[in-house]
Structure formats: C-alpha cells, structure tokens
Amino acid sequence: MAIGIIQKKERLAFRFDKLGLIIAILVLYGAFVAPFATFRANRIIQGEARAILEALPPPLGYGLLALVVAGAAVAFGRTPRLLRMGVALAALAALALLIGVAADHLTPPDNSFARVSPASGFWVLVFAFSLLLADALTRLNPGPGLRLLVFAGVLLLAGGMLVTGRWDDLSIMKEYANRAELFWTEAGRHVTLALGSLAAATIVGLPLGILCHRVERLRAGVLNVLNAIQTIPSIALFGILIAPLGWVAANVPGAAAIGIRGIGAAPAFVALFLYSLLPVVANTVVGLAGVPHAATDAARGIGMTDRQRLVAIEFPLAFPVILTGIRIVLVQNIGLATIAALIGGRGFGVFVFQGVGQTAMDLVLLGAIPTVVLAFTAAIVLDALIEMTMPNRSRGNAA
C-alpha cells in the first residue's frame, strides 16, 4: 500500500515541470491579463490598450487564445521535447502573423496618422514561447548546426513577414518607411563601428596576450591597466576622449582629414577598442595557459621552435577560449555602439535618442530591436563556432 502511494506520487511529480509552470503562468498572463496591442490616434499621444479579442477578428482571436492555452498546457507537463519545440515554433509563427493582422484590423481605412504597436501581452507571449523553445532545444541537446538551422528558420520567418508586407501597418514599420534610407546608413555605421573596433582589438590584443603569457612580470601590469579601463562607465570614457582627440585633430596635420575629431566616430571607435582589449588579452592568456604541458613537451621533444609550437600546437588548442573572448567583445560592442550616438558616433543609437526626445517609443524600438537582433545573432553564431572548434566536442556529444 505504502509502495503504491510512493509510486503514484513519483508519477505525479514526473508529470510536473517547474520551468514549464513559470512559462504557463507567463503565457496565461500575456493572453488574458496584459493587452495585446496598443492603438494611438497619432505617434505621440497616449495609447489605448486592446486585448486579443479586441485587437483581432473574432475567429483569429479565439484561435490564438486556443493555441496559447494549449501551449501553456504543453509547457506545464513533462511532455515530449519535440512536441514542446513544435508548439513553441507554431505559437511564435502565429504571434508574428497575427500582430500584423491586429495592426491592419485596428487602423481605420485611409488613416496615415494612426499607430498600432505590440503591447506588453504580445512581448510576454513572445518571451514565454521563446523560453519554451530554448528549453526544448536544451533538452534535445542538438549539435551547433541544428541550433543554427532553427535560428535561421526564425530569422526567415521574420524576414518573410517584412518582405510580404504583413507588418506594414505596425507603427515601427511606419517609422521605418519614413526613414528607410537613413536606417540603412546608420545600420552600416553601427556594424562598421562594432566590427572595426573588434578587428583592431584582435590585431593588438592577440600579440599582447601572447606576450603576457610568455612574460609573467608583464602580465599583472597589463591586465590591471585593462581592468581599470573596463571599470570606467562608457559615457564617461566617451567624454574623456573628446579633449585629447580634439587636440590631435587641431594640432596633427592630416588628422582631421581622416576623421579624427573630438566628437563623432573617432572617440567612439577608440572607446570601444579600449573596452575590447581586456576580453581579448585575458582570454588569450587563459587559453594559452590551459594548453596541456604534455602537448608542448612533445612538440619540444621533436625539435619544434617556439614559433612553431605557438602556431601549430598552442594557438589551435587555445582557439576556442580566445574565440570566447571575441564573442564577448562583439556582443558588448554592438550594445555599446548604441550609446556612441550621444557623441556623434551615429549608428542605431540615433533612433533611440531621437525617440526618447520625442517621446516616440516606436522610434526607440526602431533602433533598439535591430541592435538586440544583431547581438543575439552574433552570440548564437559564435557560440556554435566555439563548440565546433572545441577538440573534445565529439567526445562530449557521445557522452
């Protein structure tokens, strides 16, 4: 009798998923409590919240509610991992499609001033089902290639919504339509600033990290200086660089001609470069220090020179750790490049700070969302690349 009760409790506990409970609560809150969309008569006045059944035609509204309730039930229980992933993808696809339908449904005909934007309920639902998708992928433990394929599918879904015009009535797309040329110009500047500072930090940081690894007396001093730079707030560092770069522009012939000024891209580039050095240098030191002594001893035993050991043995084994530092730098720089707009560095921060000044949240999102997508894409791609380059990857997967 007692054994049967214990087994029954174990079966009940097995059906219960702790993370799924949190996801289910978020889904139900986003669907039934929080508003799905916000309607505004123009871009700056206070909006009016609309629930799912108010924002969508009744058949679609009830269909979405049925789908999200089913998704909450799937998340709550210990359901098969493929089912969890399928439900999450279906819910995300439905949300992507129906938020565009809501914008078209709520916008009066021939009204170019009205604005419809996703409200908190929509974002909560997107977050909850993204969490469910991430949980399912983690439990499936797929290889990096499959993770990249799933992420590419999500990006293709978003791209399809954009290309087919399903989101054209959303307020953020109306902001984009008014600034399309400027948007792509600032996108190019943002990416150039982030990647350019990363490239410069890699060119300088790798040799410096190798030198710090080889010369122990130099290591502490260099890392302490870079740590001190890392503690300076970004806005403060941007401001500190204005005076010296302004002096260089005024007193060094040709400096202003190549773009060195007290404000603009130059101080932003230098600040991002300085912030990037610590992860690159530190991870280079850690990666080289983690190379097994047996490998270097064997290379030394067969007559390899220091340079040959570094190129053929130490650097390839340390590369995953070094690449981790580069990943940190790239994600960090994509975010910090937004703040650079405060000193004329341009980029997506232009839209963020213009939107704050005009109390136009959709203009803020026009700069913030591409920044988040870029950072997230960089993190996923580099995480997969790091896993692919790890020497023990195949053994770990087999285990």
Tab-separated table of C-alpha atoms in Angstrom:
chain	number	residue	atom	x	y	z
A	1	MET	CA	0.000	0.000	0.000
A	2	ALA	CA	2.729	2.443	1.036
A	3	ILE	CA	4.827	1.482	-2.002
A	4	GLY	CA	1.866	2.131	-4.294
A	5	ILE	CA	1.310	5.604	-2.800
A	6	ILE	CA	5.011	6.458	-3.241
A	7	GLN	CA	4.960	5.295	-6.864
A	8	LYS	CA	1.824	7.334	-7.520
A	9	LYS	CA	3.469	10.441	-6.075
A	10	GLU	CA	6.539	9.833	-8.206
A	11	ARG	CA	4.382	9.584	-11.340
A	12	LEU	CA	2.600	12.830	-10.454
A	13	ALA	CA	5.904	14.589	-9.778
A	14	PHE	CA	7.254	13.308	-13.067
A	15	ARG	CA	4.397	14.976	-14.953
A	16	PHE	CA	5.101	18.339	-13.341
A	17	ASP	CA	7.671	20.673	-14.927
A	18	LYS	CA	8.962	23.526	-12.763
A	19	LEU	CA	10.159	25.721	-15.615
A	20	GLY	CA	7.002	24.828	-17.513
A	21	LEU	CA	4.906	26.184	-14.635
A	22	ILE	CA	6.626	29.574	-14.958
A	23	ILE	CA	6.162	29.522	-18.745
A	24	ALA	CA	2.487	28.596	-18.376
A	25	ILE	CA	1.898	31.458	-15.920
A	26	LEU	CA	3.584	33.892	-18.309
A	27	VAL	CA	1.523	32.617	-21.239
A	28	LEU	CA	-1.776	32.924	-19.370
A	29	TYR	CA	-0.855	36.372	-18.100
A	30	GLY	CA	0.115	37.578	-21.577
A	31	ALA	CA	-3.045	36.133	-23.147
A	32	PHE	CA	-5.734	37.058	-20.606
A	33	VAL	CA	-4.421	39.888	-18.425
A	34	ALA	CA	-1.968	42.060	-20.359
A	35	PRO	CA	-3.004	43.967	-23.514
A	36	PHE	CA	-2.060	42.508	-26.894
A	37	ALA	CA	-1.810	45.733	-28.900
A	38	THR	CA	-1.877	49.495	-28.361
A	39	PHE	CA	-3.799	51.901	-30.596
A	40	ARG	CA	-2.883	55.586	-30.837
A	41	ALA	CA	-4.521	58.250	-32.952
A	42	ASN	CA	-1.031	59.580	-33.755
A	43	ARG	CA	2.566	58.719	-32.928
A	44	ILE	CA	2.980	60.695	-29.676
A	45	ILE	CA	-0.312	60.669	-27.759
A	46	GLN	CA	-1.209	58.161	-25.056
A	47	GLY	CA	-2.296	54.810	-26.466
A	48	GLU	CA	-5.393	52.721	-25.822
A	49	ALA	CA	-4.806	49.101	-24.814
A	50	ARG	CA	-6.540	46.319	-26.731
A	51	ALA	CA	-6.872	42.718	-25.579
A	52	ILE	CA	-6.515	39.817	-28.012
A	53	LEU	CA	-10.251	39.582	-28.734
A	54	GLU	CA	-10.425	43.352	-29.284
A	55	ALA	CA	-7.315	43.551	-31.459
A	56	LEU	CA	-8.149	40.646	-33.788
A	57	PRO	CA	-11.196	39.474	-35.749
A	58	PRO	CA	-13.145	37.020	-33.535
A	59	PRO	CA	-12.175	33.777	-35.351
A	60	LEU	CA	-8.486	34.644	-35.239
A	61	GLY	CA	-8.703	35.925	-31.673
A	62	TYR	CA	-10.302	32.748	-30.356
A	63	GLY	CA	-7.906	30.656	-32.422
A	64	LEU	CA	-4.895	32.419	-30.899
A	65	LEU	CA	-6.287	32.000	-27.390
A	66	ALA	CA	-6.823	28.286	-28.020
A	67	LEU	CA	-3.271	27.938	-29.312
A	68	VAL	CA	-1.653	29.729	-26.378
A	69	VAL	CA	-3.741	27.803	-23.826
A	70	ALA	CA	-2.655	24.562	-25.498
A	71	GLY	CA	0.920	25.833	-25.391
A	72	ALA	CA	0.604	26.547	-21.669
A	73	ALA	CA	-0.687	23.016	-21.084
A	74	VAL	CA	2.199	21.529	-23.075
A	75	ALA	CA	4.719	23.632	-21.149
A	76	PHE	CA	3.224	22.724	-17.755
A	77	GLY	CA	3.571	18.977	-18.152
A	78	ARG	CA	6.555	16.737	-18.824
A	79	THR	CA	5.662	16.478	-22.496
A	80	PRO	CA	7.930	15.165	-25.284
A	81	ARG	CA	10.699	17.565	-26.243
A	82	LEU	CA	9.819	17.614	-29.937
A	83	LEU	CA	6.203	18.472	-29.054
A	84	ARG	CA	7.394	21.377	-26.891
A	85	MET	CA	9.580	22.670	-29.691
A	86	GLY	CA	6.809	22.300	-32.280
A	87	VAL	CA	4.235	24.113	-30.127
A	88	ALA	CA	6.696	26.913	-29.368
A	89	LEU	CA	7.513	27.410	-33.062
A	90	ALA	CA	3.826	27.329	-34.013
A	91	ALA	CA	2.943	29.896	-31.338
A	92	LEU	CA	5.789	32.225	-32.351
A	93	ALA	CA	4.770	31.985	-36.011
A	94	ALA	CA	1.130	32.720	-35.112
A	95	LEU	CA	2.121	35.709	-32.983
A	96	ALA	CA	4.326	37.073	-35.773
A	97	LEU	CA	1.499	36.790	-38.283
A	98	LEU	CA	-1.354	37.984	-36.072
A	99	ILE	CA	0.302	41.120	-34.718
A	100	GLY	CA	0.330	42.344	-38.318
A	101	VAL	CA	-3.333	41.362	-38.683
A	102	ALA	CA	-4.100	43.304	-35.483
A	103	ALA	CA	-2.439	46.415	-36.897
A	104	ASP	CA	-4.498	46.161	-40.080
A	105	HIS	CA	-7.686	45.425	-38.107
A	106	LEU	CA	-7.315	48.364	-35.706
A	107	THR	CA	-6.111	51.009	-38.190
A	108	PRO	CA	-9.017	52.983	-39.706
A	109	PRO	CA	-9.143	52.953	-43.515
A	110	ASP	CA	-7.135	55.700	-45.251
A	111	ASN	CA	-5.691	56.899	-41.948
A	112	SER	CA	-1.947	57.548	-42.134
A	113	PHE	CA	-1.693	59.092	-38.655
A	114	ALA	CA	-2.947	56.192	-36.522
A	115	ARG	CA	-0.352	53.984	-34.890
A	116	VAL	CA	-0.702	50.369	-33.703
A	117	SER	CA	2.124	48.738	-31.800
A	118	PRO	CA	2.585	45.479	-29.884
A	119	ALA	CA	1.696	45.847	-26.211
A	120	SER	CA	3.095	44.123	-23.144
A	121	GLY	CA	0.980	40.990	-23.587
A	122	PHE	CA	2.457	40.339	-27.019
A	123	TRP	CA	6.020	40.700	-25.730
A	124	VAL	CA	5.288	38.465	-22.730
A	125	LEU	CA	3.925	35.771	-25.046
A	126	VAL	CA	6.936	36.048	-27.345
A	127	PHE	CA	9.277	35.765	-24.372
A	128	ALA	CA	7.398	32.800	-22.881
A	129	PHE	CA	7.335	30.762	-26.086
A	130	SER	CA	10.943	31.683	-26.869
A	131	LEU	CA	11.814	30.346	-23.420
A	132	LEU	CA	9.851	27.176	-24.170
A	133	LEU	CA	11.726	26.797	-27.472
A	134	ALA	CA	15.089	27.332	-25.779
A	135	ASP	CA	14.174	24.802	-23.074
A	136	ALA	CA	13.173	22.210	-25.674
A	137	LEU	CA	16.395	22.741	-27.625
A	138	THR	CA	18.446	22.429	-24.446
A	139	ARG	CA	16.768	19.127	-23.582
A	140	LEU	CA	17.223	17.816	-27.101
A	141	ASN	CA	20.910	18.800	-26.882
A	142	PRO	CA	21.282	19.300	-30.644
A	143	GLY	CA	24.569	19.994	-32.345
A	144	PRO	CA	25.570	23.543	-33.288
A	145	GLY	CA	24.442	23.008	-36.872
A	146	LEU	CA	20.865	22.205	-35.864
A	147	ARG	CA	20.749	25.177	-33.490
A	148	LEU	CA	21.878	27.451	-36.300
A	149	LEU	CA	19.235	25.919	-38.573
A	150	VAL	CA	16.450	26.615	-36.061
A	151	PHE	CA	17.665	30.172	-35.572
A	152	ALA	CA	17.873	30.670	-39.348
A	153	GLY	CA	14.272	29.490	-39.575
A	154	VAL	CA	13.178	32.110	-37.035
A	155	LEU	CA	15.032	34.815	-38.969
A	156	LEU	CA	13.450	33.625	-42.222
A	157	LEU	CA	10.019	33.844	-40.611
A	158	ALA	CA	10.674	37.441	-39.584
A	159	GLY	CA	12.121	38.214	-42.996
A	160	GLY	CA	9.042	36.733	-44.661
A	161	MET	CA	6.783	38.968	-42.592
A	162	LEU	CA	8.802	42.001	-43.683
A	163	VAL	CA	9.042	41.093	-47.378
A	164	THR	CA	5.366	40.220	-47.742
A	165	GLY	CA	4.256	43.415	-46.003
A	166	ARG	CA	2.440	41.630	-43.173
A	167	TRP	CA	3.855	44.135	-40.689
A	168	ASP	CA	3.482	47.282	-42.797
A	169	ASP	CA	0.654	48.673	-40.638
A	170	LEU	CA	2.662	48.385	-37.427
A	171	SER	CA	3.864	51.717	-36.109
A	172	ILE	CA	7.523	50.691	-36.091
A	173	MET	CA	7.315	49.903	-39.800
A	174	LYS	CA	5.729	53.288	-40.459
A	175	GLU	CA	8.661	54.881	-38.644
A	176	TYR	CA	10.979	52.798	-40.810
A	177	ALA	CA	9.151	53.800	-44.009
A	178	ASN	CA	9.768	57.469	-43.171
A	179	ARG	CA	13.480	56.830	-42.534
A	180	ALA	CA	14.379	53.842	-44.729
A	181	GLU	CA	17.454	55.380	-46.344
A	182	LEU	CA	18.737	56.781	-43.054
A	183	PHE	CA	18.078	53.442	-41.328
A	184	TRP	CA	20.390	51.511	-43.639
A	185	THR	CA	23.021	54.224	-43.494
A	186	GLU	CA	23.044	54.073	-39.698
A	187	ALA	CA	22.962	50.263	-39.786
A	188	GLY	CA	26.161	50.305	-41.846
A	189	ARG	CA	27.785	52.744	-39.436
A	190	HIS	CA	26.745	50.686	-36.422
A	191	VAL	CA	28.127	47.447	-37.839
A	192	THR	CA	31.315	49.162	-39.037
A	193	LEU	CA	31.917	50.671	-35.612
A	194	ALA	CA	31.335	47.370	-33.790
A	195	LEU	CA	33.309	45.169	-36.181
A	196	GLY	CA	36.071	47.714	-36.795
A	197	SER	CA	36.828	48.155	-33.104
A	198	LEU	CA	36.739	44.359	-32.675
A	199	ALA	CA	39.196	43.870	-35.538
A	200	ALA	CA	41.567	46.486	-34.128
A	201	ALA	CA	41.364	44.971	-30.638
A	202	THR	CA	42.041	41.496	-32.041
A	203	ILE	CA	45.071	42.692	-34.022
A	204	VAL	CA	46.513	44.376	-30.925
A	205	GLY	CA	45.162	42.058	-28.230
A	206	LEU	CA	46.333	38.703	-29.583
A	207	PRO	CA	50.062	39.593	-29.704
A	208	LEU	CA	49.716	41.397	-26.368
A	209	GLY	CA	48.065	38.330	-24.831
A	210	ILE	CA	50.796	36.053	-26.169
A	211	LEU	CA	53.426	38.410	-24.752
A	212	CYS	CA	51.678	38.468	-21.354
A	213	HIS	CA	51.565	34.676	-21.364
A	214	ARG	CA	55.269	34.392	-22.134
A	215	VAL	CA	56.459	37.245	-19.848
A	216	GLU	CA	54.887	36.724	-16.428
A	217	ARG	CA	56.193	40.021	-14.992
A	218	LEU	CA	54.336	41.934	-17.717
A	219	ARG	CA	51.053	40.077	-17.246
A	220	ALA	CA	49.820	41.600	-13.983
A	221	GLY	CA	50.549	45.191	-15.011
A	222	VAL	CA	48.850	44.947	-18.405
A	223	LEU	CA	45.759	43.151	-17.082
A	224	ASN	CA	45.422	45.607	-14.185
A	225	VAL	CA	45.502	48.575	-16.565
A	226	LEU	CA	42.921	46.976	-18.859
A	227	ASN	CA	40.754	46.111	-15.850
A	228	ALA	CA	40.875	49.753	-14.751
A	229	ILE	CA	39.748	50.893	-18.217
A	230	GLN	CA	36.900	48.387	-18.130
A	231	THR	CA	35.541	49.924	-14.912
A	232	ILE	CA	35.122	53.398	-16.467
A	233	PRO	CA	31.461	53.999	-17.438
A	234	SER	CA	31.014	54.160	-21.196
A	235	ILE	CA	29.601	57.696	-21.301
A	236	ALA	CA	32.441	58.924	-19.080
A	237	LEU	CA	35.052	57.307	-21.334
A	238	PHE	CA	33.459	58.856	-24.402
A	239	GLY	CA	33.665	62.249	-22.691
A	240	ILE	CA	37.272	61.751	-21.534
A	241	LEU	CA	38.384	61.079	-25.104
A	242	ILE	CA	36.860	64.265	-26.538
A	243	ALA	CA	39.646	66.568	-25.311
A	244	PRO	CA	42.724	64.564	-26.421
A	245	LEU	CA	41.241	63.660	-29.789
A	246	GLY	CA	40.169	67.271	-30.307
A	247	TRP	CA	43.746	68.342	-29.604
A	248	VAL	CA	45.066	65.775	-32.078
A	249	ALA	CA	42.645	66.997	-34.747
A	250	ALA	CA	43.737	70.611	-34.193
A	251	ASN	CA	47.500	70.073	-33.969
A	252	VAL	CA	48.414	66.998	-36.015
A	253	PRO	CA	48.448	67.633	-39.784
A	254	GLY	CA	46.054	65.398	-41.668
A	255	ALA	CA	44.342	64.033	-38.538
A	256	ALA	CA	41.086	65.876	-39.157
A	257	ALA	CA	41.130	64.838	-42.800
A	258	ILE	CA	40.983	61.145	-41.887
A	259	GLY	CA	38.117	61.684	-39.442
A	260	ILE	CA	39.880	62.180	-36.095
A	261	ARG	CA	37.850	64.728	-34.126
A	262	GLY	CA	36.755	65.386	-30.568
A	263	ILE	CA	33.253	64.146	-31.342
A	264	GLY	CA	31.988	61.677	-33.897
A	265	ALA	CA	33.122	58.200	-34.809
A	266	ALA	CA	36.742	58.628	-33.650
A	267	PRO	CA	36.181	58.791	-29.855
A	268	ALA	CA	33.506	56.089	-30.154
A	269	PHE	CA	35.929	53.829	-32.027
A	270	VAL	CA	38.758	54.410	-29.550
A	271	ALA	CA	36.482	53.798	-26.551
A	272	LEU	CA	35.135	50.541	-27.995
A	273	PHE	CA	38.680	49.487	-28.858
A	274	LEU	CA	39.822	50.085	-25.278
A	275	TYR	CA	36.837	48.192	-23.863
A	276	SER	CA	37.579	45.294	-26.220
A	277	LEU	CA	41.188	44.763	-25.180
A	278	LEU	CA	40.587	43.120	-21.801
A	279	PRO	CA	38.459	40.151	-23.022
A	280	VAL	CA	40.800	39.503	-25.953
A	281	VAL	CA	44.022	39.739	-23.947
A	282	ALA	CA	42.707	37.885	-20.880
A	283	ASN	CA	41.202	35.028	-22.897
A	284	THR	CA	44.380	34.706	-24.924
A	285	VAL	CA	46.384	34.359	-21.708
A	286	VAL	CA	43.904	31.877	-20.203
A	287	GLY	CA	43.671	29.861	-23.422
A	288	LEU	CA	47.434	29.535	-23.810
A	289	ALA	CA	47.858	28.734	-20.117
A	290	GLY	CA	45.329	25.913	-20.494
A	291	VAL	CA	47.281	24.115	-23.220
A	292	PRO	CA	48.370	20.722	-21.775
A	293	HIS	CA	52.041	20.606	-20.873
A	294	ALA	CA	52.259	17.157	-22.439
A	295	ALA	CA	51.445	18.647	-25.855
A	296	THR	CA	54.076	21.366	-25.614
A	297	ASP	CA	56.649	18.955	-24.201
A	298	ALA	CA	56.054	16.549	-27.074
A	299	ALA	CA	56.397	19.366	-29.597
A	300	ARG	CA	59.604	20.488	-27.928
A	301	GLY	CA	60.852	16.919	-27.951
A	302	ILE	CA	60.529	16.607	-31.720
A	303	GLY	CA	62.521	19.803	-32.192
A	304	MET	CA	59.826	22.433	-32.789
A	305	THR	CA	60.863	26.038	-32.237
A	306	ASP	CA	58.883	28.412	-30.006
A	307	ARG	CA	57.191	29.937	-33.034
A	308	GLN	CA	56.291	26.532	-34.475
A	309	ARG	CA	54.842	25.373	-31.152
A	310	LEU	CA	52.786	28.535	-30.886
A	311	VAL	CA	51.371	28.310	-34.416
A	312	ALA	CA	50.894	24.545	-34.710
A	313	ILE	CA	50.131	23.435	-31.142
A	314	GLU	CA	49.340	26.171	-28.609
A	315	PHE	CA	47.194	28.542	-30.668
A	316	PRO	CA	44.886	25.856	-32.168
A	317	LEU	CA	44.295	24.349	-28.710
A	318	ALA	CA	43.687	27.778	-27.170
A	319	PHE	CA	41.498	28.997	-30.038
A	320	PRO	CA	38.077	28.105	-28.507
A	321	VAL	CA	38.914	30.145	-25.392
A	322	ILE	CA	40.223	33.038	-27.495
A	323	LEU	CA	37.086	32.895	-29.636
A	324	THR	CA	35.010	33.129	-26.454
A	325	GLY	CA	36.709	36.452	-25.711
A	326	ILE	CA	35.978	37.655	-29.240
A	327	ARG	CA	32.326	36.669	-28.777
A	328	ILE	CA	32.151	38.715	-25.570
A	329	VAL	CA	33.700	41.696	-27.344
A	330	LEU	CA	31.383	41.577	-30.351
A	331	VAL	CA	28.180	41.338	-28.318
A	332	GLN	CA	29.452	44.074	-25.984
A	333	ASN	CA	30.420	46.392	-28.836
A	334	ILE	CA	27.110	46.012	-30.639
A	335	GLY	CA	25.358	47.250	-27.499
A	336	LEU	CA	27.850	49.992	-26.604
A	337	ALA	CA	27.833	51.358	-30.154
A	338	THR	CA	24.258	52.487	-29.474
A	339	ILE	CA	25.463	54.845	-26.723
A	340	ALA	CA	28.076	56.278	-29.094
A	341	ALA	CA	25.307	58.264	-30.783
A	342	LEU	CA	25.460	60.656	-27.803
A	343	ILE	CA	28.831	61.967	-29.046
A	344	GLY	CA	28.023	61.859	-32.745
A	345	GLY	CA	29.128	58.269	-33.341
A	346	ARG	CA	25.848	57.636	-35.179
A	347	GLY	CA	24.506	54.096	-35.541
A	348	PHE	CA	21.179	52.773	-34.268
A	349	GLY	CA	21.504	54.966	-31.199
A	350	VAL	CA	20.390	57.888	-33.376
A	351	PHE	CA	16.856	56.462	-33.459
A	352	VAL	CA	16.902	55.521	-29.785
A	353	PHE	CA	17.791	59.005	-28.567
A	354	GLN	CA	15.574	60.759	-31.125
A	355	GLY	CA	12.673	58.624	-29.941
A	356	VAL	CA	13.399	59.416	-26.290
A	357	GLY	CA	13.496	63.121	-27.105
A	358	GLN	CA	10.215	62.951	-28.999
A	359	THR	CA	8.541	60.523	-26.551
A	360	ALA	CA	8.022	58.233	-29.555
A	361	MET	CA	8.567	54.689	-28.313
A	362	ASP	CA	8.256	53.165	-31.759
A	363	LEU	CA	11.206	55.251	-32.911
A	364	VAL	CA	13.137	53.963	-29.891
A	365	LEU	CA	12.275	50.403	-30.933
A	366	LEU	CA	13.447	51.114	-34.482
A	367	GLY	CA	16.933	51.477	-33.041
A	368	ALA	CA	16.697	49.024	-30.156
A	369	ILE	CA	15.260	45.963	-31.904
A	370	PRO	CA	17.923	45.737	-34.673
A	371	THR	CA	20.600	46.152	-32.006
A	372	VAL	CA	19.174	43.254	-29.985
A	373	VAL	CA	18.819	41.092	-33.116
A	374	LEU	CA	22.432	41.797	-34.141
A	375	ALA	CA	23.770	40.999	-30.674
A	376	PHE	CA	21.660	37.846	-30.384
A	377	THR	CA	22.726	36.660	-33.845
A	378	ALA	CA	26.390	37.266	-33.067
A	379	ALA	CA	26.100	35.351	-29.784
A	380	ILE	CA	24.364	32.314	-31.323
A	381	VAL	CA	26.660	32.089	-34.346
A	382	LEU	CA	29.845	32.449	-32.313
A	383	ASP	CA	28.602	30.026	-29.634
A	384	ALA	CA	28.087	27.435	-32.368
A	385	LEU	CA	31.506	28.195	-33.856
A	386	ILE	CA	33.157	27.846	-30.435
A	387	GLU	CA	31.538	24.456	-29.936
A	388	MET	CA	32.625	23.330	-33.406
A	389	THR	CA	36.244	24.246	-32.668
A	390	MET	CA	36.450	22.514	-29.296
A	391	PRO	CA	38.756	19.470	-29.533
A	392	ASN	CA	36.598	17.321	-27.210
A	393	ARG	CA	33.279	18.238	-28.853
A	394	SER	CA	32.689	14.834	-30.393
A	395	ARG	CA	33.537	13.028	-27.184
A	396	GLY	CA	31.221	15.304	-25.198
A	397	ASN	CA	28.367	14.664	-27.603
A	398	ALA	CA	28.957	10.938	-27.468
A	399	ALA	CA	28.853	11.049	-23.667
